[in-house]
Amino acid sequence: MSSGNLLASIPESLSEELFETLAQADDVKIERIVSASHASPEGFWYDQPQHEFVLLVEGEAVLRLEGEADPRHLKSGDFVNIPARQKHRVESTSTEGKTIWLAIHYGS
Amino acid sequence: MSSGNLLASIPESLSEELFETLAQADDVKIERIVSASHASPEGFWYDQPQHEFVLLVEGEAVLRLEGEADPRHLKSGDFVNIPARQKHRVESTSTEGKTIWLAIHYGS
């Protein structure tokens, strides 16, 4: 049985975002993402075949959803349930300390 | 698109644990659970047909898994991926403030 702490085992230095699968079965994948002032590349949009429920566990981030006038400023505890094919991108994450996400990819 | 904050909209008084479905599709259900010093009834064990990935977001809890010698003391950020049919029970939750969980029921 896997277990752990989402706030632990954070590398001091991260040149790229860190993606770790915590659980997976059928069409579901649960992962931890650690960002260190990372953002989606200029002009890049995630366009995913599955829904994504994303929880900001620690830190801060700015999430842009295609079709929305304003980006969303996320803080600890904020979640967004992003439907499949809803294009989105991360405009920025906190430059001070790490930003930790829990993402659940599900459905189709 | 549903969104919110897991730490918000917590009722001041809770006679029973609060279960709220945040997202659902196919065989996946994502829910917030708010406990206020609640515990599983004496002698009761959860015995579920699906896996349950549970994250303790805020507060403290003691989780007992059948077959383990010692209960697990959970704090913020701790997660446990409980396999289907792994019997478990909540021995206690914090008596000071609320305990907030994110639970993902998935697979079969």
mmCIF file of C-alpha atoms in Angstrom:
data_model
loop_
_atom_site.group_PDB
_atom_site.id
_atom_site.type_symbol
_atom_site.label_atom_id
_atom_site.label_comp_id
_atom_site.label_asym_id
_atom_site.label_seq_id
_atom_site.Cartn_x
_atom_site.Cartn_y
_atom_site.Cartn_z
ATOM 1 C CA MET A 1 0.000 0.000 0.000
ATOM 2 C CA SER A 2 1.617 3.244 -1.060
ATOM 3 C CA SER A 3 1.605 6.186 1.303
ATOM 4 C CA GLY A 4 3.620 9.302 1.947
ATOM 5 C CA ASN A 5 3.404 13.035 2.389
ATOM 6 C CA LEU A 6 2.833 15.462 -0.466
ATOM 7 C CA LEU A 7 5.016 18.095 1.193
ATOM 8 C CA ALA A 8 7.990 15.764 1.736
ATOM 9 C CA SER A 9 10.830 14.604 -0.505
ATOM 10 C CA ILE A 10 10.989 17.841 -2.438
ATOM 11 C CA PRO A 11 14.292 18.271 -4.285
ATOM 12 C CA GLU A 12 16.093 21.491 -3.382
ATOM 13 C CA SER A 13 16.686 22.411 -7.000
ATOM 14 C CA LEU A 14 14.356 21.683 -9.911
ATOM 15 C CA SER A 15 15.376 22.516 -13.445
ATOM 16 C CA GLU A 16 12.098 21.097 -14.734
ATOM 17 C CA GLU A 17 8.716 20.467 -13.157
ATOM 18 C CA LEU A 18 8.592 17.180 -11.272
ATOM 19 C CA PHE A 19 5.775 14.738 -12.101
ATOM 20 C CA GLU A 20 5.301 11.645 -9.921
ATOM 21 C CA THR A 21 2.536 9.088 -10.293
ATOM 22 C CA LEU A 22 1.169 8.202 -6.858
ATOM 23 C CA ALA A 23 -1.597 5.833 -7.948
ATOM 24 C CA GLN A 24 -2.944 4.489 -11.198
ATOM 25 C CA ALA A 25 -5.709 2.121 -12.257
ATOM 26 C CA ASP A 26 -7.962 1.765 -15.272
ATOM 27 C CA ASP A 27 -8.450 5.270 -16.641
ATOM 28 C CA VAL A 28 -7.331 7.097 -13.523
ATOM 29 C CA LYS A 29 -3.949 8.565 -12.705
ATOM 30 C CA ILE A 30 -3.168 10.461 -9.520
ATOM 31 C CA GLU A 31 0.019 12.458 -9.544
ATOM 32 C CA ARG A 32 1.990 14.984 -7.565
ATOM 33 C CA ILE A 33 3.431 17.889 -9.490
ATOM 34 C CA VAL A 34 6.106 20.137 -8.024
ATOM 35 C CA SER A 35 6.763 23.474 -9.715
ATOM 36 C CA ALA A 36 9.524 25.927 -8.896
ATOM 37 C CA SER A 37 8.537 29.145 -10.647
ATOM 38 C CA HIS A 38 7.845 27.048 -13.754
ATOM 39 C CA ALA A 39 5.186 27.980 -16.295
ATOM 40 C CA SER A 40 3.851 26.454 -19.476
ATOM 41 C CA PRO A 41 6.010 27.388 -22.467
ATOM 42 C CA GLU A 42 4.988 30.538 -24.351
ATOM 43 C CA GLY A 43 2.004 29.755 -26.558
ATOM 44 C CA PHE A 44 1.605 26.209 -25.221
ATOM 45 C CA TRP A 45 -1.837 24.939 -24.139
ATOM 46 C CA TYR A 46 -2.624 21.638 -22.455
ATOM 47 C CA ASP A 47 -5.339 19.898 -24.503
ATOM 48 C CA GLN A 48 -6.046 16.601 -22.765
ATOM 49 C CA PRO A 49 -8.366 13.699 -23.580
ATOM 50 C CA GLN A 50 -9.234 13.220 -19.894
ATOM 51 C CA HIS A 51 -10.745 15.415 -17.224
ATOM 52 C CA GLU A 52 -8.268 16.816 -14.729
ATOM 53 C CA PHE A 53 -9.144 17.672 -11.172
ATOM 54 C CA VAL A 54 -6.281 19.773 -9.891
ATOM 55 C CA LEU A 55 -5.686 20.843 -6.300
ATOM 56 C CA LEU A 56 -3.132 23.439 -5.331
ATOM 57 C CA VAL A 57 -1.702 22.007 -2.106
ATOM 58 C CA GLU A 58 0.989 24.580 -1.367
ATOM 59 C CA GLY A 59 2.327 27.694 -3.066
ATOM 60 C CA GLU A 60 0.642 29.907 -5.626
ATOM 61 C CA ALA A 61 -0.100 29.704 -9.318
ATOM 62 C CA VAL A 62 -1.862 31.516 -12.124
ATOM 63 C CA LEU A 63 -3.955 29.236 -14.322
ATOM 64 C CA ARG A 64 -5.425 30.373 -17.627
ATOM 65 C CA LEU A 65 -8.410 28.598 -19.163
ATOM 66 C CA GLU A 66 -9.113 29.232 -22.826
ATOM 67 C CA GLY A 67 -12.281 31.284 -23.239
ATOM 68 C CA GLU A 68 -12.104 32.916 -19.827
ATOM 69 C CA ALA A 69 -11.421 36.647 -19.780
ATOM 70 C CA ASP A 70 -9.188 36.550 -16.730
ATOM 71 C CA PRO A 71 -6.658 34.061 -15.432
ATOM 72 C CA ARG A 72 -7.335 32.372 -12.112
ATOM 73 C CA HIS A 73 -5.043 33.064 -9.177
ATOM 74 C CA LEU A 74 -4.791 29.882 -7.124
ATOM 75 C CA LYS A 75 -3.690 29.499 -3.527
ATOM 76 C CA SER A 76 -3.525 26.611 -1.049
ATOM 77 C CA GLY A 77 -6.687 24.531 -1.039
ATOM 78 C CA ASP A 78 -7.988 25.849 -4.356
ATOM 79 C CA PHE A 79 -9.184 23.229 -6.799
ATOM 80 C CA VAL A 80 -10.406 23.378 -10.394
ATOM 81 C CA ASN A 81 -12.126 20.522 -12.183
ATOM 82 C CA ILE A 82 -10.938 20.983 -15.782
ATOM 83 C CA PRO A 83 -13.083 19.123 -18.332
ATOM 84 C CA ALA A 84 -11.444 17.037 -21.063
ATOM 85 C CA ARG A 85 -10.396 19.188 -24.036
ATOM 86 C CA GLN A 86 -10.696 22.419 -22.052
ATOM 87 C CA LYS A 87 -7.478 24.079 -23.111
ATOM 88 C CA HIS A 88 -5.481 25.499 -20.237
ATOM 89 C CA ARG A 89 -2.003 26.663 -19.364
ATOM 90 C CA VAL A 90 -0.041 27.637 -16.272
ATOM 91 C CA GLU A 91 0.931 31.272 -16.614
ATOM 92 C CA SER A 92 3.170 31.241 -13.571
ATOM 93 C CA THR A 93 3.919 29.579 -10.246
ATOM 94 C CA SER A 94 5.368 31.059 -7.098
ATOM 95 C CA THR A 95 8.944 32.282 -7.360
ATOM 96 C CA GLU A 96 9.380 31.857 -3.611
ATOM 97 C CA GLY A 97 9.343 28.246 -2.495
ATOM 98 C CA LYS A 98 7.810 25.346 -4.338
ATOM 99 C CA THR A 99 4.285 25.000 -5.656
ATOM 100 C CA ILE A 100 2.805 21.563 -5.022
ATOM 101 C CA TRP A 101 -0.194 20.209 -6.916
ATOM 102 C CA LEU A 102 -2.250 17.063 -6.710
ATOM 103 C CA ALA A 103 -3.694 16.187 -10.123
ATOM 104 C CA ILE A 104 -6.266 13.515 -10.842
ATOM 105 C CA HIS A 105 -6.678 12.547 -14.495
ATOM 106 C CA TYR A 106 -9.896 10.620 -14.997
ATOM 107 C CA GLY A 107 -12.766 9.806 -17.343
ATOM 108 C CA SER A 108 -12.552 10.080 -21.086
ATOM 109 C CA MET B 1 -16.470 23.995 -14.574
ATOM 110 C CA SER B 2 -16.567 23.409 -10.842
ATOM 111 C CA SER B 3 -13.962 25.017 -8.646
ATOM 112 C CA GLY B 4 -13.574 26.126 -5.047
ATOM 113 C CA ASN B 5 -11.376 25.869 -2.004
ATOM 114 C CA LEU B 6 -11.176 22.788 0.191
ATOM 115 C CA LEU B 7 -10.656 24.917 3.297
ATOM 116 C CA ALA B 8 -13.675 27.165 2.664
ATOM 117 C CA SER B 9 -17.382 26.799 3.369
ATOM 118 C CA ILE B 10 -16.862 24.749 6.500
ATOM 119 C CA PRO B 11 -19.927 24.733 8.746
ATOM 120 C CA GLU B 12 -19.205 25.928 12.272
ATOM 121 C CA SER B 13 -20.960 22.970 13.856
ATOM 122 C CA LEU B 14 -21.080 19.444 12.479
ATOM 123 C CA SER B 15 -23.136 16.782 14.200
ATOM 124 C CA GLU B 16 -22.100 14.268 11.552
ATOM 125 C CA GLU B 17 -19.213 14.057 9.131
ATOM 126 C CA LEU B 18 -19.782 16.077 5.974
ATOM 127 C CA PHE B 19 -19.363 14.325 2.604
ATOM 128 C CA GLU B 20 -19.463 16.410 -0.582
ATOM 129 C CA THR B 21 -18.903 15.086 -4.086
ATOM 130 C CA LEU B 22 -16.669 17.519 -5.994
ATOM 131 C CA ALA B 23 -16.377 15.557 -9.237
ATOM 132 C CA GLN B 24 -17.652 12.285 -10.612
ATOM 133 C CA ALA B 25 -17.341 10.347 -13.866
ATOM 134 C CA ASP B 26 -17.371 6.705 -14.854
ATOM 135 C CA ASP B 27 -15.975 4.796 -11.900
ATOM 136 C CA VAL B 28 -14.354 7.774 -10.204
ATOM 137 C CA LYS B 29 -15.655 9.909 -7.385
ATOM 138 C CA ILE B 30 -13.729 12.776 -5.814
ATOM 139 C CA GLU B 31 -15.070 14.032 -2.513
ATOM 140 C CA ARG B 32 -14.282 16.336 0.335
ATOM 141 C CA ILE B 33 -14.838 14.967 3.818
ATOM 142 C CA VAL B 34 -14.952 17.237 6.858
ATOM 143 C CA SER B 35 -14.625 15.633 10.284
ATOM 144 C CA ALA B 36 -15.027 17.343 13.638
ATOM 145 C CA SER B 37 -13.599 14.886 16.145
ATOM 146 C CA HIS B 38 -15.631 12.180 14.439
ATOM 147 C CA ALA B 39 -14.513 8.564 14.295
ATOM 148 C CA SER B 40 -15.842 5.394 12.758
ATOM 149 C CA PRO B 41 -18.425 3.743 15.010
ATOM 150 C CA GLU B 42 -17.069 1.182 17.498
ATOM 151 C CA GLY B 43 -16.391 -2.064 15.672
ATOM 152 C CA PHE B 44 -17.177 -0.629 12.227
ATOM 153 C CA TRP B 45 -14.783 -1.190 9.318
ATOM 154 C CA TYR B 46 -15.013 0.325 5.852
ATOM 155 C CA ASP B 47 -14.908 -2.516 3.307
ATOM 156 C CA GLN B 48 -15.163 -0.916 -0.119
ATOM 157 C CA PRO B 49 -15.299 -2.335 -3.656
ATOM 158 C CA GLN B 50 -13.123 0.492 -4.989
ATOM 159 C CA HIS B 51 -9.638 1.734 -4.207
ATOM 160 C CA GLU B 52 -9.530 4.899 -2.123
ATOM 161 C CA PHE B 53 -6.711 7.405 -2.308
ATOM 162 C CA VAL B 54 -7.133 9.608 0.726
ATOM 163 C CA LEU B 55 -5.263 12.829 1.446
ATOM 164 C CA LEU B 56 -5.365 14.557 4.798
ATOM 165 C CA VAL B 57 -5.512 18.234 3.825
ATOM 166 C CA GLU B 58 -5.829 19.819 7.259
ATOM 167 C CA GLY B 59 -6.100 18.579 10.828
ATOM 168 C CA GLU B 60 -5.061 15.231 12.251
ATOM 169 C CA ALA B 61 -6.428 11.723 12.207
ATOM 170 C CA VAL B 62 -5.652 8.195 13.297
ATOM 171 C CA LEU B 63 -6.332 5.597 10.625
ATOM 172 C CA ARG B 64 -6.344 1.878 11.332
ATOM 173 C CA LEU B 65 -5.813 -0.648 8.551
ATOM 174 C CA GLU B 66 -6.780 -4.233 9.241
ATOM 175 C CA GLY B 67 -3.707 -6.423 9.513
ATOM 176 C CA GLU B 68 -1.353 -3.630 10.546
ATOM 177 C CA ALA B 69 0.010 -3.781 14.070
ATOM 178 C CA ASP B 70 -0.160 -0.060 14.686
ATOM 179 C CA PRO B 71 -2.577 2.646 13.596
ATOM 180 C CA ARG B 72 -1.277 5.414 11.352
ATOM 181 C CA HIS B 73 -1.154 8.953 12.661
ATOM 182 C CA LEU B 74 -1.891 11.292 9.766
ATOM 183 C CA LYS B 75 -1.104 14.989 9.499
ATOM 184 C CA SER B 76 -1.416 17.611 6.748
ATOM 185 C CA GLY B 77 -0.160 16.351 3.411
ATOM 186 C CA ASP B 78 -0.202 12.669 4.354
ATOM 187 C CA PHE B 79 -1.823 10.353 1.862
ATOM 188 C CA VAL B 80 -2.646 6.650 1.871
ATOM 189 C CA ASN B 81 -3.668 4.669 -1.172
ATOM 190 C CA ILE B 82 -6.054 2.093 0.294
ATOM 191 C CA PRO B 83 -6.681 -0.888 -2.005
ATOM 192 C CA ALA B 84 -10.213 -2.136 -2.614
ATOM 193 C CA ARG B 85 -11.374 -4.487 0.159
ATOM 194 C CA GLN B 86 -8.610 -3.382 2.507
ATOM 195 C CA LYS B 87 -10.631 -2.946 5.656
ATOM 196 C CA HIS B 88 -9.954 0.301 7.468
ATOM 197 C CA ARG B 89 -11.454 2.590 10.050
ATOM 198 C CA VAL B 90 -10.899 6.069 11.416
ATOM 199 C CA GLU B 91 -9.994 5.726 15.068
ATOM 200 C CA SER B 92 -10.117 9.449 15.731
ATOM 201 C CA THR B 93 -9.844 12.904 14.207
ATOM 202 C CA SER B 94 -8.613 16.121 15.763
ATOM 203 C CA THR B 95 -10.729 17.457 18.595
ATOM 204 C CA GLU B 96 -9.415 20.976 17.929
ATOM 205 C CA GLY B 97 -10.600 22.429 14.650
ATOM 206 C CA LYS B 98 -11.831 20.503 11.659
ATOM 207 C CA THR B 99 -10.100 17.687 9.823
ATOM 208 C CA ILE B 100 -10.407 17.998 6.061
ATOM 209 C CA TRP B 101 -9.851 15.088 3.680
ATOM 210 C CA LEU B 102 -9.800 14.706 -0.063
ATOM 211 C CA ALA B 103 -10.855 11.190 -1.054
ATOM 212 C CA ILE B 104 -10.664 9.687 -4.518
ATOM 213 C CA HIS B 105 -12.620 6.480 -5.062
ATOM 214 C CA TYR B 106 -11.493 4.729 -8.225
ATOM 215 C CA GLY B 107 -10.995 1.445 -10.012
ATOM 216 C CA SER B 108 -12.858 -1.705 -9.163
#
